[in-house]
PDB file of C-alpha atoms in Angstrom:
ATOM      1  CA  UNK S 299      -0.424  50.914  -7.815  1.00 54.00           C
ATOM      2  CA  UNK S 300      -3.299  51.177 -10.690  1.00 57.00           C
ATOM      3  CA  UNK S 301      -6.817  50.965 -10.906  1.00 59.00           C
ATOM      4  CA  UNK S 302      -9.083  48.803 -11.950  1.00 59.00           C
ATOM      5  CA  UNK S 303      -9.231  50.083 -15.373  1.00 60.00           C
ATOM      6  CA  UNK S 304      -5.423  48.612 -15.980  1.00 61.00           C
ATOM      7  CA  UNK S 305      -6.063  45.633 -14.456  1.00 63.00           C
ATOM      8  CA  UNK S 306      -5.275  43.097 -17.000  1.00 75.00           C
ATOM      9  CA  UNK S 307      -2.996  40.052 -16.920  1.00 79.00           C
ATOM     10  CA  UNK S 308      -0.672  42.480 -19.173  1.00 79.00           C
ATOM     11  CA  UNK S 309      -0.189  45.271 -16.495  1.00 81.00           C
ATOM     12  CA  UNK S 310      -0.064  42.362 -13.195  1.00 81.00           C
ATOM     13  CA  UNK S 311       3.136  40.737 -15.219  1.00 84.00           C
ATOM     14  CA  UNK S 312       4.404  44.038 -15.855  1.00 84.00           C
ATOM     15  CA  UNK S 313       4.104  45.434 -12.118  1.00 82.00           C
ATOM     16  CA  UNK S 314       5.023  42.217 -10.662  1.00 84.00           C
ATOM     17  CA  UNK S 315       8.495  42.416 -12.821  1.00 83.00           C
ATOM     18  CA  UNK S 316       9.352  45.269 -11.028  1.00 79.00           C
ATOM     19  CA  UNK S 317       9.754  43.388  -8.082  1.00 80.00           C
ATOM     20  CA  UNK S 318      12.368  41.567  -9.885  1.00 79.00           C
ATOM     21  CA  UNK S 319      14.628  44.607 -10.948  1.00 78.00           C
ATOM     22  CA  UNK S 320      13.014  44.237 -14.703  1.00 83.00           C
ATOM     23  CA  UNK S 321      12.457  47.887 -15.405  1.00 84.00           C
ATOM     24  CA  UNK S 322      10.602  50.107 -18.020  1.00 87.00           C
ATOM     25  CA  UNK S 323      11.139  49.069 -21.919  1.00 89.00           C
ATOM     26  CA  UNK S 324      11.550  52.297 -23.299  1.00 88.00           C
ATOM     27  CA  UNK S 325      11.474  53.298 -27.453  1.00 91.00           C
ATOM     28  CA  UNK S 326      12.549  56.649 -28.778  1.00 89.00           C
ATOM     29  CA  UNK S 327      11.483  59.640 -26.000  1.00 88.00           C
ATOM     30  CA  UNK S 328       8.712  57.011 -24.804  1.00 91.00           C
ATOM     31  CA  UNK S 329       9.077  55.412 -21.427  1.00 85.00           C
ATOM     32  CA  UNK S 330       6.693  52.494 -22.756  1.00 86.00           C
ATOM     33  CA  UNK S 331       7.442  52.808 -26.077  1.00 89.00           C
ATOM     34  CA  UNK S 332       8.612  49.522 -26.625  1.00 91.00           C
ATOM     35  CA  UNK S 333       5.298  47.458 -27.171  1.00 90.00           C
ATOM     36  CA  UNK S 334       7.239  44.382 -28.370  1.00 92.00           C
ATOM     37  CA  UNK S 335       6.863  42.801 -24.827  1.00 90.00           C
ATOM     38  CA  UNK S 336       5.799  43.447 -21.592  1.00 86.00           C
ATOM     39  CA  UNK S 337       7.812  46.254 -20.001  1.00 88.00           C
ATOM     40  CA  UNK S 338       6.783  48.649 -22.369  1.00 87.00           C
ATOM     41  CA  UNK S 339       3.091  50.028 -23.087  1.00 82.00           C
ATOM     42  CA  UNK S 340       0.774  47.184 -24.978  1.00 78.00           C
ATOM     43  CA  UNK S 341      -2.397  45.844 -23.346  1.00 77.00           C
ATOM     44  CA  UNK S 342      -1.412  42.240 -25.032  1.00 79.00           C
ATOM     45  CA  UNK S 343      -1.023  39.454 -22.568  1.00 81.00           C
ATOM     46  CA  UNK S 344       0.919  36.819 -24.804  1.00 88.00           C
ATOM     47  CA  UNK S 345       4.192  38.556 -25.063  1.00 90.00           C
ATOM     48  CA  UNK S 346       7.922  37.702 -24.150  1.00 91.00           C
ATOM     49  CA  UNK S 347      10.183  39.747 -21.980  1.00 92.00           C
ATOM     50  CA  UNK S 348      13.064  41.017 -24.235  1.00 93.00           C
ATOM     51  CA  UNK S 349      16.856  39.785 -24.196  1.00 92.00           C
ATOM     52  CA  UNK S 350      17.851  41.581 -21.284  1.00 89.00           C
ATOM     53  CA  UNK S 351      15.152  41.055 -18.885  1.00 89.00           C
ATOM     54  CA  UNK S 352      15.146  37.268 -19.609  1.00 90.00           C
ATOM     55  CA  UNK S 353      19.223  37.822 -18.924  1.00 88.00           C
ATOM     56  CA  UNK S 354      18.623  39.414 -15.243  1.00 82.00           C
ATOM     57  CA  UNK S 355      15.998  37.100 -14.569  1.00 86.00           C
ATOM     58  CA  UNK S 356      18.296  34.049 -15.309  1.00 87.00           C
ATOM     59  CA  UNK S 357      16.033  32.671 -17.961  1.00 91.00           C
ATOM     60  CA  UNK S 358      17.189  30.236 -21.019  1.00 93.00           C
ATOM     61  CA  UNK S 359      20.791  30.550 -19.280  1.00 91.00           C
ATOM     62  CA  UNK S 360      21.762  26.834 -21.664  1.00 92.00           C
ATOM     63  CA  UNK S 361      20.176  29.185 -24.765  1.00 94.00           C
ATOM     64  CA  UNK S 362      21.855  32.468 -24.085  1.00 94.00           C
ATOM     65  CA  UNK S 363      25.493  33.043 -25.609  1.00 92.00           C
ATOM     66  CA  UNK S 364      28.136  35.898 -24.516  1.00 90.00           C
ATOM     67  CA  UNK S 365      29.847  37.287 -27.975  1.00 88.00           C
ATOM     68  CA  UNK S 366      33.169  39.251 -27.286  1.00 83.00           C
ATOM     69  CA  UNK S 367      34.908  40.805 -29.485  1.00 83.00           C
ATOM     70  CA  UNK S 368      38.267  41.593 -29.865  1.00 79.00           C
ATOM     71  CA  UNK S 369      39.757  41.019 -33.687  1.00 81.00           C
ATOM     72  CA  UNK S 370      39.172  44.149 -35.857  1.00 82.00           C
ATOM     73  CA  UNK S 371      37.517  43.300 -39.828  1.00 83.00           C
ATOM     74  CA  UNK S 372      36.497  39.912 -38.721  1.00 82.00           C
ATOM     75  CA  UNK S 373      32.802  38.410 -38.235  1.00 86.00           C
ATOM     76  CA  UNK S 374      31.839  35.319 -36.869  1.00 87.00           C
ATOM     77  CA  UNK S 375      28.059  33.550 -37.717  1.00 89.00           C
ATOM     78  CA  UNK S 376      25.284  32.432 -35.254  1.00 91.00           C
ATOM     79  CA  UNK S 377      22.059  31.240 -35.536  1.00 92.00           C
ATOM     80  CA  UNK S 378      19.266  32.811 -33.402  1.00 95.00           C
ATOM     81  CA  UNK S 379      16.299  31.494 -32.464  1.00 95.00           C
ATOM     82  CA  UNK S 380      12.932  32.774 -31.133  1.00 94.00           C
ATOM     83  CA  UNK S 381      12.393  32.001 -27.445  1.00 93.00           C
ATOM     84  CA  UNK S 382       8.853  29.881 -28.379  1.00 93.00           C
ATOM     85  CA  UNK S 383      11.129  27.526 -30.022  1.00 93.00           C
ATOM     86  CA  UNK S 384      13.299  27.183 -26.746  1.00 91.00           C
ATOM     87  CA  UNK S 385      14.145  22.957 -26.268  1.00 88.00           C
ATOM     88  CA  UNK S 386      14.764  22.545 -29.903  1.00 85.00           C
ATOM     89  CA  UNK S 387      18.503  23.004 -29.710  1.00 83.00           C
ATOM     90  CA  UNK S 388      20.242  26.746 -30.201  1.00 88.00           C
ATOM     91  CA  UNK S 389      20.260  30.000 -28.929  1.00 94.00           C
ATOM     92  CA  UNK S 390      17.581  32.426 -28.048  1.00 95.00           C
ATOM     93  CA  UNK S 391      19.590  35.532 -26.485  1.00 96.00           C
ATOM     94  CA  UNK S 392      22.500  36.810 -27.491  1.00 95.00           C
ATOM     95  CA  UNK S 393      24.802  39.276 -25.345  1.00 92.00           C
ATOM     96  CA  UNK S 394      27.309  41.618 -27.189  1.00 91.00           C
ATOM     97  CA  UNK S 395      28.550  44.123 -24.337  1.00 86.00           C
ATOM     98  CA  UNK S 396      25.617  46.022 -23.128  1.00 86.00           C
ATOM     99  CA  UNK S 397      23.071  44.707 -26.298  1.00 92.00           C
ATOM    100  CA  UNK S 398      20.959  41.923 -26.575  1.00 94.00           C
ATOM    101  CA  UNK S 399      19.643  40.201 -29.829  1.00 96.00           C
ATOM    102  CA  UNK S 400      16.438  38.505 -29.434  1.00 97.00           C
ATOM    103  CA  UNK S 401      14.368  37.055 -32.428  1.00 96.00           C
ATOM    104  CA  UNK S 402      10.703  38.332 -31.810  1.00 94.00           C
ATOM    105  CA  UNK S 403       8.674  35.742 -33.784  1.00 92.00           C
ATOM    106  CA  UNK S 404       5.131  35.893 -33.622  1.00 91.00           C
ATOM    107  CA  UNK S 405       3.665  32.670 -32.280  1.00 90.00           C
ATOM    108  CA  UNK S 406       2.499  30.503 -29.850  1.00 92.00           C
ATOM    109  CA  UNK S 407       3.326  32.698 -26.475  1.00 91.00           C
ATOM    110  CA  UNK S 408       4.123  35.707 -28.405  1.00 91.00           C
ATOM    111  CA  UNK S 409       1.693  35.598 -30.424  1.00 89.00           C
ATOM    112  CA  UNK S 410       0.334  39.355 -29.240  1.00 89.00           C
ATOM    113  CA  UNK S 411       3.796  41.009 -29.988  1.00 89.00           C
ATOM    114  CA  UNK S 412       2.698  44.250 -31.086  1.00 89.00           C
ATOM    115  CA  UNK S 413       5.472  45.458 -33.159  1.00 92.00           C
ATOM    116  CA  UNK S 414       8.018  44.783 -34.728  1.00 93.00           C
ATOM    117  CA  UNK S 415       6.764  41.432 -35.602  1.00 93.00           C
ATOM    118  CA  UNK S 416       9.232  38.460 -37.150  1.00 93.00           C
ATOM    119  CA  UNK S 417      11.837  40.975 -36.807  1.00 95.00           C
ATOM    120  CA  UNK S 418      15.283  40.434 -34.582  1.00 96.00           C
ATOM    121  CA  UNK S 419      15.149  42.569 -32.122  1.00 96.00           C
ATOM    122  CA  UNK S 420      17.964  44.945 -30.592  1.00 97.00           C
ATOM    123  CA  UNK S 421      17.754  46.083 -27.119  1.00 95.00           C
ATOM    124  CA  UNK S 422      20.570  48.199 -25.202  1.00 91.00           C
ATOM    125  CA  UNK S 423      20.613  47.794 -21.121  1.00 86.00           C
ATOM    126  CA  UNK S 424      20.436  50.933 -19.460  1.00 79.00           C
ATOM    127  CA  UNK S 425      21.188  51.600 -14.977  1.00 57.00           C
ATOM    128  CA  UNK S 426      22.809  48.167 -15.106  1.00 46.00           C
ATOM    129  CA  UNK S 427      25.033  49.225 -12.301  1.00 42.00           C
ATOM    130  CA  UNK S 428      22.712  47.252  -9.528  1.00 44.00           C
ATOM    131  CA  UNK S 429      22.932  49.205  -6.066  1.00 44.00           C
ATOM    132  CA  UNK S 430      24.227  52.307  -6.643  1.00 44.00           C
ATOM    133  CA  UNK S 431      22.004  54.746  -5.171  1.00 39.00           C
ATOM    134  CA  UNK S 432      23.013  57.439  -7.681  1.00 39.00           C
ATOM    135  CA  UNK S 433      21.567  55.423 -10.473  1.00 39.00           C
ATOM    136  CA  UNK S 434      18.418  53.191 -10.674  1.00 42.00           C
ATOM    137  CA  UNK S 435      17.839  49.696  -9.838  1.00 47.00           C
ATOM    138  CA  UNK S 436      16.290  48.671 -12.311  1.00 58.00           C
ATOM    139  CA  UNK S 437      17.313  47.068 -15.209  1.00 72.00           C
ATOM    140  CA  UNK S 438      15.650  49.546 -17.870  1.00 85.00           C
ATOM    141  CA  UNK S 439      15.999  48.857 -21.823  1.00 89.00           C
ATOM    142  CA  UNK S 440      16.312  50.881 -25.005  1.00 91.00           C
ATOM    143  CA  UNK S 441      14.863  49.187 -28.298  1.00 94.00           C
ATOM    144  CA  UNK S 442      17.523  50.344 -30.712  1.00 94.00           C
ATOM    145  CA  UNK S 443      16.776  48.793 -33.619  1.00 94.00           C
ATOM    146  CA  UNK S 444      15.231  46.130 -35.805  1.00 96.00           C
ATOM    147  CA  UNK S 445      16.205  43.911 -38.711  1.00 95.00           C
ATOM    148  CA  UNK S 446      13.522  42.362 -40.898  1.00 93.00           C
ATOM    149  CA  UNK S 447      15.010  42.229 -44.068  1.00 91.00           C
ATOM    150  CA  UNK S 448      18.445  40.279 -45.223  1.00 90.00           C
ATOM    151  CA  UNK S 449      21.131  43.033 -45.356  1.00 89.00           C
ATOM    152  CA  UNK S 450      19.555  44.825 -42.652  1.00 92.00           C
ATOM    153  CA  UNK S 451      22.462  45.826 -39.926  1.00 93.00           C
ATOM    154  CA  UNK S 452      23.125  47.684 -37.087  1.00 94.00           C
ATOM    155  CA  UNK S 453      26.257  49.331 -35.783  1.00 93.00           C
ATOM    156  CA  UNK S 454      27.448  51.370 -33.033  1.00 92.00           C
ATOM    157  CA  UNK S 455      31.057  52.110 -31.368  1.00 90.00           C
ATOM    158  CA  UNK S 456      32.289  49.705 -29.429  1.00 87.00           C
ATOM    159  CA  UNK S 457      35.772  49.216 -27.730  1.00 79.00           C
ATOM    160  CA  UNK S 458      37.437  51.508 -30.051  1.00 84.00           C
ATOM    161  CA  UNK S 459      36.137  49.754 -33.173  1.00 88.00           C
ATOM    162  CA  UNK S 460      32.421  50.053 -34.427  1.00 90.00           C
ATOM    163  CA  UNK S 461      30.256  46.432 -33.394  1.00 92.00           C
ATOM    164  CA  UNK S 462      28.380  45.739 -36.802  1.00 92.00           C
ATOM    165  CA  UNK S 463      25.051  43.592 -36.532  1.00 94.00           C
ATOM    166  CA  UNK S 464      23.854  41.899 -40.273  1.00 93.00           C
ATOM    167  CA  UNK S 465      21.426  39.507 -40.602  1.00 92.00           C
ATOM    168  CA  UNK S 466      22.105  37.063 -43.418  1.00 90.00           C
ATOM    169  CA  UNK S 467      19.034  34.903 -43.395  1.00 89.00           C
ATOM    170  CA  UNK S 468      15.752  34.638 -41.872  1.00 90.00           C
ATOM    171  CA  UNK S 469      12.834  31.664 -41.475  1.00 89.00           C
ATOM    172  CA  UNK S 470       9.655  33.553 -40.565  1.00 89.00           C
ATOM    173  CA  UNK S 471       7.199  30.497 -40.666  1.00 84.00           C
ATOM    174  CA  UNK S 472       9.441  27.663 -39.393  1.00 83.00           C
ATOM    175  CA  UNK S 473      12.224  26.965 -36.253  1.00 86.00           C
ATOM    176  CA  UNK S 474      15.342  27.396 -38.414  1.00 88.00           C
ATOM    177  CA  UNK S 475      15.370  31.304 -36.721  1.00 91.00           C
ATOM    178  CA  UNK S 476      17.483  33.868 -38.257  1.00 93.00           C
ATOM    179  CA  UNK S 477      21.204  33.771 -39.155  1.00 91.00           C
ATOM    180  CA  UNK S 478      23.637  36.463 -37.843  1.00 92.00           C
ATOM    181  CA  UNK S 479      26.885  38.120 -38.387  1.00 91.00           C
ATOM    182  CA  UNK S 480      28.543  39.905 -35.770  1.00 92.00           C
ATOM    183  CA  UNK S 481      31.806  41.209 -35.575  1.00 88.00           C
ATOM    184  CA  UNK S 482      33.748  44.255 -35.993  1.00 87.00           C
ATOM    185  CA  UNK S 483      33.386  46.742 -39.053  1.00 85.00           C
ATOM    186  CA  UNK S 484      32.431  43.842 -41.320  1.00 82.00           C
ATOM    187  CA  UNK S 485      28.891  42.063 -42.084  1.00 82.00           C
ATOM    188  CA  UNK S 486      28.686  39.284 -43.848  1.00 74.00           C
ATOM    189  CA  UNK S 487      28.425  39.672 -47.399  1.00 63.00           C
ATOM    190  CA  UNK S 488      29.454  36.141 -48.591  1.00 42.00           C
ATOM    191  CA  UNK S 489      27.995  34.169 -51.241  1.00 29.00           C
ATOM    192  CA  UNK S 490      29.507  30.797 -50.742  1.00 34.00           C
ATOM    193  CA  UNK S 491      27.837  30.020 -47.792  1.00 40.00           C
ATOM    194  CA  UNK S 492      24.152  28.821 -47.591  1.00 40.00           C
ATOM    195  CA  UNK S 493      22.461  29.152 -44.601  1.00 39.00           C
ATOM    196  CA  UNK S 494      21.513  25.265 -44.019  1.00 39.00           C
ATOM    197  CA  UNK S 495      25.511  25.406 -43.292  1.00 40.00           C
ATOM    198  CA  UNK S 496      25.412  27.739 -40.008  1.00 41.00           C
ATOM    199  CA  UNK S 497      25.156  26.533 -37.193  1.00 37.00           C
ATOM    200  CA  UNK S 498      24.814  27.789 -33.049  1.00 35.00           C
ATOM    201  CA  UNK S 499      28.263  27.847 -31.551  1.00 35.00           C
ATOM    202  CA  UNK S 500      28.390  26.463 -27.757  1.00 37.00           C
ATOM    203  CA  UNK S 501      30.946  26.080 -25.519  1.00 38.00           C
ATOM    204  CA  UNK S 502      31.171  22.376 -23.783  1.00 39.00           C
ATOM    205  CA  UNK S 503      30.185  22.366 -20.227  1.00 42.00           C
ATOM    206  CA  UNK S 504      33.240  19.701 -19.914  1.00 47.00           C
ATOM    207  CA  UNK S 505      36.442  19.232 -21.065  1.00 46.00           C
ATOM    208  CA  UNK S 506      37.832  15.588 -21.455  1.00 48.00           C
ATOM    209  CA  UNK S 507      41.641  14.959 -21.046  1.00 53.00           C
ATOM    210  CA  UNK S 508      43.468  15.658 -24.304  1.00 50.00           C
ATOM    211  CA  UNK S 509      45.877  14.104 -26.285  1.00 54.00           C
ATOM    212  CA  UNK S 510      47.563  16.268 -28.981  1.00 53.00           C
ATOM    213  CA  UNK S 511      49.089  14.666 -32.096  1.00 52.00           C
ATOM    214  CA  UNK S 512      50.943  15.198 -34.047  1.00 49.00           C
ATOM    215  CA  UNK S 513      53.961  16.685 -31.806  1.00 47.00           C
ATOM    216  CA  UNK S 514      57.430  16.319 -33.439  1.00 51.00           C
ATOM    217  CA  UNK S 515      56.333  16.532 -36.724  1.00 61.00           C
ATOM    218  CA  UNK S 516      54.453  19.399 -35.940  1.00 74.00           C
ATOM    219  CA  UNK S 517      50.925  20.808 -37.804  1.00 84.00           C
ATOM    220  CA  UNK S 518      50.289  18.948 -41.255  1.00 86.00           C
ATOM    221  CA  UNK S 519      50.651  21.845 -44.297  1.00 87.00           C
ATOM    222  CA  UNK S 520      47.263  22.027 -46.263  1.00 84.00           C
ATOM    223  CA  UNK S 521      46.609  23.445 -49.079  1.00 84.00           C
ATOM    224  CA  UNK S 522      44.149  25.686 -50.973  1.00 83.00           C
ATOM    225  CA  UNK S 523      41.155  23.169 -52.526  1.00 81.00           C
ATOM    226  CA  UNK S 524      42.896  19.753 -50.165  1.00 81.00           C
ATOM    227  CA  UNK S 525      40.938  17.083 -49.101  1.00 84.00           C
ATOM    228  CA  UNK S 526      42.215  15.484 -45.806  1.00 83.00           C
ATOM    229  CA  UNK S 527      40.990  11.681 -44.842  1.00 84.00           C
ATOM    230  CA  UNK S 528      40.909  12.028 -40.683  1.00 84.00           C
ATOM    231  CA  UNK S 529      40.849   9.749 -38.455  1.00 83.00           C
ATOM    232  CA  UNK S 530      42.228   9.255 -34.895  1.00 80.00           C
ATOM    233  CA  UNK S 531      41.149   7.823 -31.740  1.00 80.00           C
ATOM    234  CA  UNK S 532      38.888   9.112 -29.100  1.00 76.00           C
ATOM    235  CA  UNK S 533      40.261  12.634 -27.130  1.00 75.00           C
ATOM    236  CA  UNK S 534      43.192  13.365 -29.732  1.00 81.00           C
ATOM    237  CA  UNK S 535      43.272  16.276 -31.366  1.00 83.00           C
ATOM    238  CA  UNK S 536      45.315  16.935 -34.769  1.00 85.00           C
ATOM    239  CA  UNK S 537      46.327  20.177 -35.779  1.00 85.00           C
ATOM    240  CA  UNK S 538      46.592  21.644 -39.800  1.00 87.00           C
ATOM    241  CA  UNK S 539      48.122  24.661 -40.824  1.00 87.00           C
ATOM    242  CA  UNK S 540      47.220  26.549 -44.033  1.00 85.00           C
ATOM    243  CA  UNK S 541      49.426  29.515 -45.498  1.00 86.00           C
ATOM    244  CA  UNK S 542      46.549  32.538 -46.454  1.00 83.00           C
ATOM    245  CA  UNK S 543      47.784  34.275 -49.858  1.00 81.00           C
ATOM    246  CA  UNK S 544      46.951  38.399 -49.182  1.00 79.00           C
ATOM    247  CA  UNK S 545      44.735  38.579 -51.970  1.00 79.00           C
ATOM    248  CA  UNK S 546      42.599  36.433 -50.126  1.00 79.00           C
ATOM    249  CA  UNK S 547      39.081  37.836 -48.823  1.00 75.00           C
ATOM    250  CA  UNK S 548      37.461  34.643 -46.870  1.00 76.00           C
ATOM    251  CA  UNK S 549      38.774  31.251 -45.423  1.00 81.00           C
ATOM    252  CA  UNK S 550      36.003  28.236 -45.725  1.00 81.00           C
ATOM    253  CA  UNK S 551      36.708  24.841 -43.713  1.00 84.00           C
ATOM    254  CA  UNK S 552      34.443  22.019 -43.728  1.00 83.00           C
ATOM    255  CA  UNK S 553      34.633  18.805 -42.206  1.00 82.00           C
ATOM    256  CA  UNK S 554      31.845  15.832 -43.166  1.00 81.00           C
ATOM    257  CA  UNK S 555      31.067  12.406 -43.152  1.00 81.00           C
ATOM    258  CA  UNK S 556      32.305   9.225 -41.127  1.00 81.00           C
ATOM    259  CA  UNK S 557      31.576   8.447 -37.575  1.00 81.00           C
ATOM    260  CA  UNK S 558      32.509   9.660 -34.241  1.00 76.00           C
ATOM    261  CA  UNK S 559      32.316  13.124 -32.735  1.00 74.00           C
ATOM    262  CA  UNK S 560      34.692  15.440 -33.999  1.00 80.00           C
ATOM    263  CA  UNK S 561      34.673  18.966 -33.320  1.00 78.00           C
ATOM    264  CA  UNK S 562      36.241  22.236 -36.061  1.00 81.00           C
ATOM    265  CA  UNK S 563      38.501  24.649 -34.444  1.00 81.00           C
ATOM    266  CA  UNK S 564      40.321  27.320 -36.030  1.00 83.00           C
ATOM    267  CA  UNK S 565      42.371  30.214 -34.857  1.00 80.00           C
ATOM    268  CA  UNK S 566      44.618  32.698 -36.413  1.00 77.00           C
ATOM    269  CA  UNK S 567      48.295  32.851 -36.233  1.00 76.00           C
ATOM    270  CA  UNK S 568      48.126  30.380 -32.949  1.00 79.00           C
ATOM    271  CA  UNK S 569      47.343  27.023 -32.597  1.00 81.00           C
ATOM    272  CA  UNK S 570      43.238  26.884 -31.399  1.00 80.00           C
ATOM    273  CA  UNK S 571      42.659  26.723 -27.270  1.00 75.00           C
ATOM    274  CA  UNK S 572      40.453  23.681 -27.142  1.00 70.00           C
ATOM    275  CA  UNK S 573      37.000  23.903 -26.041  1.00 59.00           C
ATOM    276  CA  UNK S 574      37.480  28.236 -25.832  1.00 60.00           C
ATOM    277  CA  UNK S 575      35.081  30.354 -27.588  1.00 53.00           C
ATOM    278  CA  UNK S 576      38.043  32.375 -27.819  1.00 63.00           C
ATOM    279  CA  UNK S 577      39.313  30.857 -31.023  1.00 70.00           C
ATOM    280  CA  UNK S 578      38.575  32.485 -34.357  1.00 72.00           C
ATOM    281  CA  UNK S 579      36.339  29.447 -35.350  1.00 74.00           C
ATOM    282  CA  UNK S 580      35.171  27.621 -32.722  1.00 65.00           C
ATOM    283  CA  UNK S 581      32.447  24.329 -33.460  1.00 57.00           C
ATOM    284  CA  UNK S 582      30.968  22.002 -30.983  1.00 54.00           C
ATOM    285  CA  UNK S 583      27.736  21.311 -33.266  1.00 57.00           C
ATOM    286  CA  UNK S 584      26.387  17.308 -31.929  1.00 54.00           C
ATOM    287  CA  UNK S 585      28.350  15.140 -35.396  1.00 67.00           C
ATOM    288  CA  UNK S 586      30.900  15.375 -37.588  1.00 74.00           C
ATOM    289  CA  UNK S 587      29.485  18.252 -40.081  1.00 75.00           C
ATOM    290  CA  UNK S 588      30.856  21.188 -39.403  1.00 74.00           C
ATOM    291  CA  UNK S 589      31.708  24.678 -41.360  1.00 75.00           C
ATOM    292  CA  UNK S 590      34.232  27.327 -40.300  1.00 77.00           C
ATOM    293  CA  UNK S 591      33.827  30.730 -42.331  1.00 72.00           C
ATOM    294  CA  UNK S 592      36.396  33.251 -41.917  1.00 72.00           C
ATOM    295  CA  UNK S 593      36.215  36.916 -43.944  1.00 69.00           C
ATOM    296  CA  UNK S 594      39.549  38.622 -43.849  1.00 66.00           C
ATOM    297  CA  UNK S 595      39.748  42.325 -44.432  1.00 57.00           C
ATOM    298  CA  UNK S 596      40.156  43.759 -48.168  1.00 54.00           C
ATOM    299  CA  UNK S 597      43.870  44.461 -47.511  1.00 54.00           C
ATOM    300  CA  UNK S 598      45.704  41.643 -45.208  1.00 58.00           C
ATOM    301  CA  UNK S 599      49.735  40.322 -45.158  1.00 62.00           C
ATOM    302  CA  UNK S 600      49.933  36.556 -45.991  1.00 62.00           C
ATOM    303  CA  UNK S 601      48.306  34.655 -42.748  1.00 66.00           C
ATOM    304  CA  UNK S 602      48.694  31.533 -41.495  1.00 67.00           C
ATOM    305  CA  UNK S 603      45.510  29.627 -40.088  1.00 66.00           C
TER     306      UNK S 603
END
């Protein structure tokens, strides 16, 4: 219920997401603090909803990828994109535990952000246990923080390790979107990769039958600097194993060139699960060019890959 002073497009999109369990967007001690979009205060009509509304809603559910974490000193890289550029291929939300990264670029629909603007946003879901009559139903949000500026991070505890949030790289006038790290106690502080070499990391919606080669002969040894000429037919997989001195801080594998579809997979200790996002690299970028980047902590026993 309002009156007519409040009625705007702004505050009909606002009430009417209440009907859909979207609840306030709070900021600091401020129920509408968060002006960024439209559950918070604002009188703004072009504005997104943030990460976790558009994840209760069901929106961009293609564009919205579910990080868990599990290794300790070890970061993985995705590119985020802004929800206006939705269709061009990559992600839009991102969904570590109970936060959501969301890059709030200033254009096109959200062109009225109000805050915050060109920045990724970080929101934390709060009452997310849906019909519990102790708690509310609706889906309220926290905006915990921002990051504007390459180094800026974020951390917080998480599963008896501390979740760390750095961006690396950021394109505030085109689609490339901004490039994360996120992983546990480490950022990504790594000079020998440029950003035109990340890439979004998807899992299949399909897996084909496999074949798995070598067998008898086991993994083929690589080492340090190789170059490997692959080939193989369609739905085999080869596996490589490299040896990781322990003075070693970062593992880089790249495969290029030729023709097909091949996909990277890497995994510690383990052979990689195909097609699993579970895997310590994990690739399934349209082509053959693909980049693994893997930061080890400072002090590490020799490691096989």
């Amino acid at each position: 219920v309002y009156t007519q002073e409040y009625f705007v497009p702004s505050t009909i999109m606002h009430e009417m997401a209440h009907n859909y369990m979207l609840g306030h967007a709070v900021e600091g001690s401020n129920i509408y603090g968060d002006s960024t979009g439209l559950m918070g205060g604002g009188w703004n009509t072009e504005r997104c909803f943030n990460g976790m509304n558009m994840y209760v809603l069901g929106w961009y559910e293609s564009e919205t990828l579910e990080v868990t974490l599990t290794r300790s000193n070890s970061a993985s890289l995705h590119t985020l994109k802004s929800v206006v550029d939705s269709g061009t291929g990559g992600i839009v939300n991102i969904k570590v535990g109970r936060y959501y990264l969301t890059y709030n670029m200033a254009k096109s629909f959200n062109s009225q952000t109000e805050e915050y603007l060109n920045a990724v946003l970080v929101h934390e879901g709060i009452d997310v246990s849906f019909g519990n009559s102790t708690l509310s139903a609706y889906s309220h949000t926290n905006l915990t923080c921002h990051l504007s500026t390459i180094g800026d991070n974020f951390s917080t505890a998480y599963r008896e390790d501390t979740l760390v949030v750095e961006l690396c790289s950021i394109d505030k006038v085109g689609t490339m979107g901004a490039t994360l790290s996120i992983g546990l106690g480490v950022g990504c502080s790594f000079s020998d990769v440029k950003a035109g070499d990340l890439v979004v990391q998807q899992e299949p919606t399909a897996a084909p039958t496999i074949t798995q080669e070598p067998t008898a002969s086991g993994p083929i040894p690589l080492t340090d600097g190789e170059l490997q000429h692959v080939s193989g037919e369609q739905n085999t997989v080869k596996h490589f194993l490299l040896v990781v001195s322990p003075d070693a801080t970062f593992v880089n594998c790249t495969m290029y060139g030729g023709t097909g579809e091949g996909d990277l997979m890497a995994n510690w200790f383990s052979p990689p699960a195909l097609f699993s996002l579970d895997n310590d690299c994990y690739q399934f970028k349209y082509g053959n060019d693909e980049h693994c980047y893997m930061p080890l902590p400072l002090a590490h026993p020799e490691q096989s890959l």
